[in-house]
XYZ file of C-alpha atoms in Angstrom:
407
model
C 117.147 110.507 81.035
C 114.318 107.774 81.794
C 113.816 104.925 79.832
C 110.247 103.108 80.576
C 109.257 99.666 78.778
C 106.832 97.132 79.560
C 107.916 93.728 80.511
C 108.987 91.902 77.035
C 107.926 94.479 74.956
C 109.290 93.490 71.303
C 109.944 96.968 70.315
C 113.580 97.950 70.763
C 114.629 101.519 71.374
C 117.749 103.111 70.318
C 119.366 105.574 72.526
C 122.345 107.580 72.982
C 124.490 106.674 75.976
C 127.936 106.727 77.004
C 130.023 102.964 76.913
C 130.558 103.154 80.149
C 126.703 103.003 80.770
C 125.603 101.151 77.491
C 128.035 98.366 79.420
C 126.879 98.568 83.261
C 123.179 98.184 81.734
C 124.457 95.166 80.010
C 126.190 93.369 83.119
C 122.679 94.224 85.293
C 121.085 91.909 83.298
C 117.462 94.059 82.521
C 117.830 94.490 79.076
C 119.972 93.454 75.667
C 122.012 96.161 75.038
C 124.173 96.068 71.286
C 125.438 99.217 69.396
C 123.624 100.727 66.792
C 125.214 103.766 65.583
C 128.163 105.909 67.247
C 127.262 106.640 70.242
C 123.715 105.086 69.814
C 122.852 101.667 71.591
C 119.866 99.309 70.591
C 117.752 98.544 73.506
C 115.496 95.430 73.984
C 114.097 93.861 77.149
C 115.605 90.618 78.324
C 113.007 87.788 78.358
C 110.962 87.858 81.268
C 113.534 89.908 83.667
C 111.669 93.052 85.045
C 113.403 95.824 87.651
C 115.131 99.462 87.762
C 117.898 100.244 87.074
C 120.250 103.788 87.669
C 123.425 104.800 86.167
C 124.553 108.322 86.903
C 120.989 110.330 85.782
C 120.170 107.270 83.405
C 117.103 105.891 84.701
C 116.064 102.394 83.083
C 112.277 100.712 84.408
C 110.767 97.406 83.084
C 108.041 97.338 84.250
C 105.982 93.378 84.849
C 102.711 92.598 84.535
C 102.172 92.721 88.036
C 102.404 95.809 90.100
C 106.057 95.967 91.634
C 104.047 95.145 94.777
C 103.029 92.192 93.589
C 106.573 90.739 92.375
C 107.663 91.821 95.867
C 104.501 90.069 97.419
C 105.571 86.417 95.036
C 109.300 86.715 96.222
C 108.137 87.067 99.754
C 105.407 84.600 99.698
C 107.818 81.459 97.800
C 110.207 82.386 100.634
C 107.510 82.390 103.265
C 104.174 81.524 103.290
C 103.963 83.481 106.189
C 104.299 86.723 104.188
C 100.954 87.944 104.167
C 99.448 90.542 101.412
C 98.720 93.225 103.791
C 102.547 93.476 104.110
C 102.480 95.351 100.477
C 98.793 96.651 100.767
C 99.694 100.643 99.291
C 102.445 100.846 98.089
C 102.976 102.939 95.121
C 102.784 100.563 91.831
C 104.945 102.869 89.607
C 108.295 102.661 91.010
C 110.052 99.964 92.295
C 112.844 101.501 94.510
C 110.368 103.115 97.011
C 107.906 99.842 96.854
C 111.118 97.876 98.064
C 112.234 100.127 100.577
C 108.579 100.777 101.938
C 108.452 96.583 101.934
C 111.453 96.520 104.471
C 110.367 99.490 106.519
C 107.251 97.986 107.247
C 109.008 94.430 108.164
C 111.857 95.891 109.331
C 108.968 98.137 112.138
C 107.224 95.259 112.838
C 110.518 92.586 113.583
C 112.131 95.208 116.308
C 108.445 96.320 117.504
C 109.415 94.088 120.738
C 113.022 94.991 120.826
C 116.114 93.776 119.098
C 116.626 90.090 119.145
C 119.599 88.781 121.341
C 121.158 85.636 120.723
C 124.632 83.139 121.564
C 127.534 84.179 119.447
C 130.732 81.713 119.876
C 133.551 83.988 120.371
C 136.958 83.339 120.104
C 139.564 86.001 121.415
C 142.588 85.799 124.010
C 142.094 87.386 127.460
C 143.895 87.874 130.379
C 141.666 85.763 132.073
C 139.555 82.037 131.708
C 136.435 82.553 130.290
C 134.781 79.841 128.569
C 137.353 77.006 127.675
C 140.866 77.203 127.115
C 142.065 76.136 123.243
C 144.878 74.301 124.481
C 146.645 73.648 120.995
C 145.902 77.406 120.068
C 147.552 78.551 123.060
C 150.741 75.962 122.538
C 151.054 77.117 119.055
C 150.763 80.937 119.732
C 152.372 81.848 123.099
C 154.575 78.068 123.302
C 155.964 79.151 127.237
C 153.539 81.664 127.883
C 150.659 81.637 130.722
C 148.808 84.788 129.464
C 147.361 85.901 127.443
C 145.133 83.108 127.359
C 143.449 81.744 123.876
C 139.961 81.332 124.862
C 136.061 80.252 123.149
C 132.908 81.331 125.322
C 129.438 81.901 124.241
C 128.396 85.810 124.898
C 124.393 86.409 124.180
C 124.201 89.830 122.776
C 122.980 91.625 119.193
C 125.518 90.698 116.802
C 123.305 87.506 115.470
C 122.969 86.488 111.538
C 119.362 87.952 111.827
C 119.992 91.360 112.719
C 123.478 91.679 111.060
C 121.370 90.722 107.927
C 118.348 92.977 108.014
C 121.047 95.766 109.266
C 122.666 95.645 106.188
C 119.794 95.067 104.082
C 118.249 98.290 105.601
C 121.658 99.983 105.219
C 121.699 98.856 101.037
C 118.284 100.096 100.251
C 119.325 103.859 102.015
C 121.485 104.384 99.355
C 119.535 103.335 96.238
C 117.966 105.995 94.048
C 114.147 107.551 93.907
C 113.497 107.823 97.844
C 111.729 110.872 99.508
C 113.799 112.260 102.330
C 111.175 110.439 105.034
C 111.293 107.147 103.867
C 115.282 107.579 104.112
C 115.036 108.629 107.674
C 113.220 105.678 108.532
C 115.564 103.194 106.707
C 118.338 105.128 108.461
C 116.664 104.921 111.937
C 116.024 101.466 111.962
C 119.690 100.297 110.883
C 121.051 102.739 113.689
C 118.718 99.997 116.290
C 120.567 97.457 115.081
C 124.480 99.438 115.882
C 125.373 96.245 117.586
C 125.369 94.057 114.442
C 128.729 94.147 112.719
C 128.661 94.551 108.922
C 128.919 91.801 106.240
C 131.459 90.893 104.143
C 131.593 92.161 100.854
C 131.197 89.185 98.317
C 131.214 86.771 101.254
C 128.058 84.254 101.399
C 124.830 85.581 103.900
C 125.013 84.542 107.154
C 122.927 81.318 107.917
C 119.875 81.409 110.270
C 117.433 78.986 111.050
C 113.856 79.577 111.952
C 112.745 79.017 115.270
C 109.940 80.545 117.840
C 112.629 83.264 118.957
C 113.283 84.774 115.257
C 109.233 83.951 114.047
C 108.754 87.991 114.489
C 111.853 88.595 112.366
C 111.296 85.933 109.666
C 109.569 88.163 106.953
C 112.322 90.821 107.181
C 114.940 88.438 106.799
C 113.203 87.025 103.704
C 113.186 90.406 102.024
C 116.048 91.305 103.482
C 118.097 88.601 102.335
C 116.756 89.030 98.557
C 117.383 92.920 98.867
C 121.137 91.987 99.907
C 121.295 89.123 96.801
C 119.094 91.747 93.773
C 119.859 95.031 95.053
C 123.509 96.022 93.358
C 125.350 98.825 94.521
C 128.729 100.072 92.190
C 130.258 102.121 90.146
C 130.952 102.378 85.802
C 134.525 102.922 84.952
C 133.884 106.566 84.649
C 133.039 106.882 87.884
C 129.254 106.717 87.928
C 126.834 105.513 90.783
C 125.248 102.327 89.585
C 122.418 100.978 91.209
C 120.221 97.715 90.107
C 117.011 96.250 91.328
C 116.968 93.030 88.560
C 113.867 89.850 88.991
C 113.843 86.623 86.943
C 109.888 86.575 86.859
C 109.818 83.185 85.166
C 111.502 82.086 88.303
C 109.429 84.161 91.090
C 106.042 82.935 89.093
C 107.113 79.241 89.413
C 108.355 79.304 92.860
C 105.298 81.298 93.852
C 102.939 78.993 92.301
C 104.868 76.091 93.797
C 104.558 77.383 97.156
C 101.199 78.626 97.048
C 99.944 75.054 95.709
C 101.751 73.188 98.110
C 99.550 75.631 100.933
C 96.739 74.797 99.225
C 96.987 71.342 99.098
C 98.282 70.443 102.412
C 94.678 71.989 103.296
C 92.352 70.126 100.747
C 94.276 67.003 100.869
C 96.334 66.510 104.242
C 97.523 62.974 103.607
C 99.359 64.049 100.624
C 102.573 65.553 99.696
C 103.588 68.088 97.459
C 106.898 68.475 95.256
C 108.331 70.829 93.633
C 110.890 69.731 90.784
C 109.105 66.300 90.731
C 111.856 63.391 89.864
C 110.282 61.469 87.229
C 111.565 59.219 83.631
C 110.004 59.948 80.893
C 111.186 55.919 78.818
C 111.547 52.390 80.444
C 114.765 52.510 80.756
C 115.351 55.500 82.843
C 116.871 57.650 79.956
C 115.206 60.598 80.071
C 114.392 62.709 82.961
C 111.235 64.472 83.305
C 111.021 67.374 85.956
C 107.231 68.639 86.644
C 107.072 72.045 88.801
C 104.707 70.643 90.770
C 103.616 66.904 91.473
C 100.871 66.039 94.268
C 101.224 62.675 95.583
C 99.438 60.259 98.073
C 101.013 57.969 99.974
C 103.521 58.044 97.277
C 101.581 57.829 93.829
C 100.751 60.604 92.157
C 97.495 62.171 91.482
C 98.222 65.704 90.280
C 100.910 67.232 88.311
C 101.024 70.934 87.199
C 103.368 73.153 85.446
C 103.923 77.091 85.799
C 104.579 79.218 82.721
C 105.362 82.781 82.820
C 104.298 83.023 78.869
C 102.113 85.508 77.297
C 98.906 84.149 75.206
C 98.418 84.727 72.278
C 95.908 87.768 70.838
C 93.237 84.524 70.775
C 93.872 83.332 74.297
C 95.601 80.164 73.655
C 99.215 79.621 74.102
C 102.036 77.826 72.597
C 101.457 74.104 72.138
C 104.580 72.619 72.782
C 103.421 73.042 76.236
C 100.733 70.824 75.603
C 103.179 68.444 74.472
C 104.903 68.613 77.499
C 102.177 68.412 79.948
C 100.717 65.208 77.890
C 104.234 63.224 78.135
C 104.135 64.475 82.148
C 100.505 62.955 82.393
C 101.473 59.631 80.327
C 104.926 58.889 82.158
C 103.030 59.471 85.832
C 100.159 57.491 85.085
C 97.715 60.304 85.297
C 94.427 61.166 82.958
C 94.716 64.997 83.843
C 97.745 67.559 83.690
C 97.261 71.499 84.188
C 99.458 74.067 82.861
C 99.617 77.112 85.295
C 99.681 80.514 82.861
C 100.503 84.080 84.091
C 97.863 85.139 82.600
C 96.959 86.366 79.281
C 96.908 89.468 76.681
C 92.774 88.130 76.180
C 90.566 89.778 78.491
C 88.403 87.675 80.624
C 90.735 84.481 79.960
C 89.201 81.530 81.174
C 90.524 77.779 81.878
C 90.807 75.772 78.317
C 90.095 72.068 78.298
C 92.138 69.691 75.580
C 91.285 66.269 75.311
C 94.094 64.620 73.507
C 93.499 62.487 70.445
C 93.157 58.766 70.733
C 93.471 59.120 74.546
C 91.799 59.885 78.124
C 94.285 62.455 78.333
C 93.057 66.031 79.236
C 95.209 69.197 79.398
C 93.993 72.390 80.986
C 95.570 75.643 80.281
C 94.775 77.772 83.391
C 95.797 81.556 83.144
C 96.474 83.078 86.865
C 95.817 86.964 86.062
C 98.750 88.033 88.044
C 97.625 91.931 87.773
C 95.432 91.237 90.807
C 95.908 92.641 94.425
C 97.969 90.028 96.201
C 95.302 88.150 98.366
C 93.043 87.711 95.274
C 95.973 86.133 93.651
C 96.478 83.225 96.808
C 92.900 82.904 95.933
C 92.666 81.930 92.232
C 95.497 79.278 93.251
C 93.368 78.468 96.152
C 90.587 77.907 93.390
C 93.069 76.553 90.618
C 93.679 73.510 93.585
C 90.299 72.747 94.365
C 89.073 72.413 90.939
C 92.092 70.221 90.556
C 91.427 68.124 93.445
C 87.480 67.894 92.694
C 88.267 66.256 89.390
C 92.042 64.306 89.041
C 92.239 60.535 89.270
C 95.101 58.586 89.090
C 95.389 55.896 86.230
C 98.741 54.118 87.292
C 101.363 53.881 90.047
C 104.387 55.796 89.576
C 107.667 55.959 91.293
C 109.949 59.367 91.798
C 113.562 58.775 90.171
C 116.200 59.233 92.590
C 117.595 62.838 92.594
């Protein structure tokens, strides 16, 4: 059976499934699952979550406004600026499992193009001989009398670094999801056999840590995939026994981060003496009562000039969306000193929606509502933020200092 719905659709289904299935949809996290009838279970989509999801032969997609390219290209991107559109240029928009895999095939190809990364691994081990340096209170508490075997650190350079033991099993996770042809397997399967030397992660246990650096630059993209593949990709079982596998994305989260990330590109370009934040520390009263966090705040040598927040929220059928947001975005504006606040839409169910101008009453206030129509190839979306941040910059001025709250 395949269930298909849209990305908070408001329609909820009612289908017949097992409990065993009705409750490993539940703990995924795609959609609201309740009982409606023996054996029947009400459907409805969880707010803004998108993904796949397969129990047994159940198949479950949301499906986003975005292609499933497109979500992978925003996860990428807020990870990496580095992750370029080109990396998700044709992949096939109506399934998410083989856009994913496809994703880390094409990383995955281009990070071992030059070979397999080598790095220093401390071991620790006991040997016959010295090698390294002696750990003199291991060796007193271990073998108290003993000469050998010897308890021993050294630094051997070889495969079995963070970076390859995490696109390894990243590579080795997305073999066994559902919905891949037999080719794209074989290449998933190939590449994790280049990367033998990499032992295999702990189950449960945190990722291992890596740092960027000129060595791992050609690997950085994979590991950025990888490393979400390894934290949304679930692999299990129901208590009955069945396969369960989950491909689950918080898009209110990956639209914020993106648009974070993709401003703070922007600006560093249009206005290099500046400084963007994400999360912006702010009060909102005198007395330092009530916090204020702005997605995005653009400062210059410490004041700020721009703020901007991201909404993943539908318009309404007339193009403008829900004023509390308004509200919001005037309070930002008054408690930063600023005449100008923009609130960063994901688009809306209006054709052709355009940026909306509010002056606020009795002030020099103005709000814009600017829709980002997220159903656009990848490169034209870094664009319209591109755009969004000029306009911005062409027309902001500050009205009085502010100071960042500590935290």
């Amino acid at each position: 059976m395949r269930i298909e719905i849209s990305e908070n659709d408001t329609n909820n289904l009612s289908r017949a499934m097992s409990s065993d299935h009705a409750a490993a949809l539940a703990a995924t996290g795609l959609m609201d699952v309740s009982p409606s009838g023996v054996g029947m279970w009400r459907l409805a989509t969880a707010t803004n979550r998108v993904g796949a999801v397969r129990i047994g032969d159940l198949d479950v997609v949301v499906r986003p406004k975005a292609t499933f390219g497109s979500v992978l290209f925003m996860l990428g991107y807020a990870r990496d600026p580095g992750f370029t559109a080109d990396e998700v240029d044709g992949l096939d928009a109506d399934d998410v499992w083989p856009a994913v895999a496809e994703t880390l095939v094409r990383l995955a190809e281009r990070a071992l193009r030059q070979g397999v990364l080598q790095g220093y691994v401390t071991r620790e081990e006991s040997l016959a001989v010295l090698r390294g340096r002696m750990r003199a209170a291991d060796q007193v508490a271990r073998r108290p009398g003993m000469l050998l075997p010897l308890e021993v650190t050294f630094d051997e350079y070889e495969v079995d670094i963070p970076e390859n033991r995490i696109v390894r099993a990243a590579l080795r996770r997305m073999a066994l999801v559902p919905r891949l042809d037999r080719p794209l397997r074989a290449r998933l399967a190939h590449l994790a056999g280049r990367l033998d030397g990499a032992s295999d992660l702990v189950p449960g246990a945190p990722l291992p840590q890596w740092s960027p650096s000129r060595a791992n630059s050609r690997y950085q993209p994979a590991l950025r995939l990888g490393e979400q593949v390894l934290r949304s990709v679930g692999l299990s079982t129901t208590a009955g026994g069945a396969s369960v596998a989950a491909f689950v994305v918080d898009m209110a989260v990956v639209f914020e981060d993106f648009v974070t990330v993709a401003l703070r590109e922007a600006f560093g370009v249009l206005s290099p003496l500046g400084r963007t934040v994400g999360q912006f520390g702010a009060w909102l009263d005198e007395r330092s009562r009530v916090r204020a966090r702005p997605d995005v705040v653009h400062t210059v040598r410490g004041v700020p000039r721009l703020v901007l927040d991201a909404k993943y929220k539908l318009g309404y059928s007339d193009g403008s969306y829900p004023t509390a947001d308004v509200y919001q975005l005037h309070a930002y504006c008054t408690a930063l000193g600023l005449l100008r606040g923009y609130l960063v839409y994901a688009g809306s169910r209006r054709v052709g929606a355009a940026p909306v101008e509010h002056r606020v009453l009795n002030t020099e206030i103005d709000v814009v509502q600017w829709p980002l129509d997220v159903s656009v190839p990848p490169a034209q979306l870094v664009a319209q933020v591109a755009e969004l941040a000029a306009a911005s910059v062409d027309v902001t001025a500050a009205r009085t200092p502010a100071t960042d709250a500590p935290g």
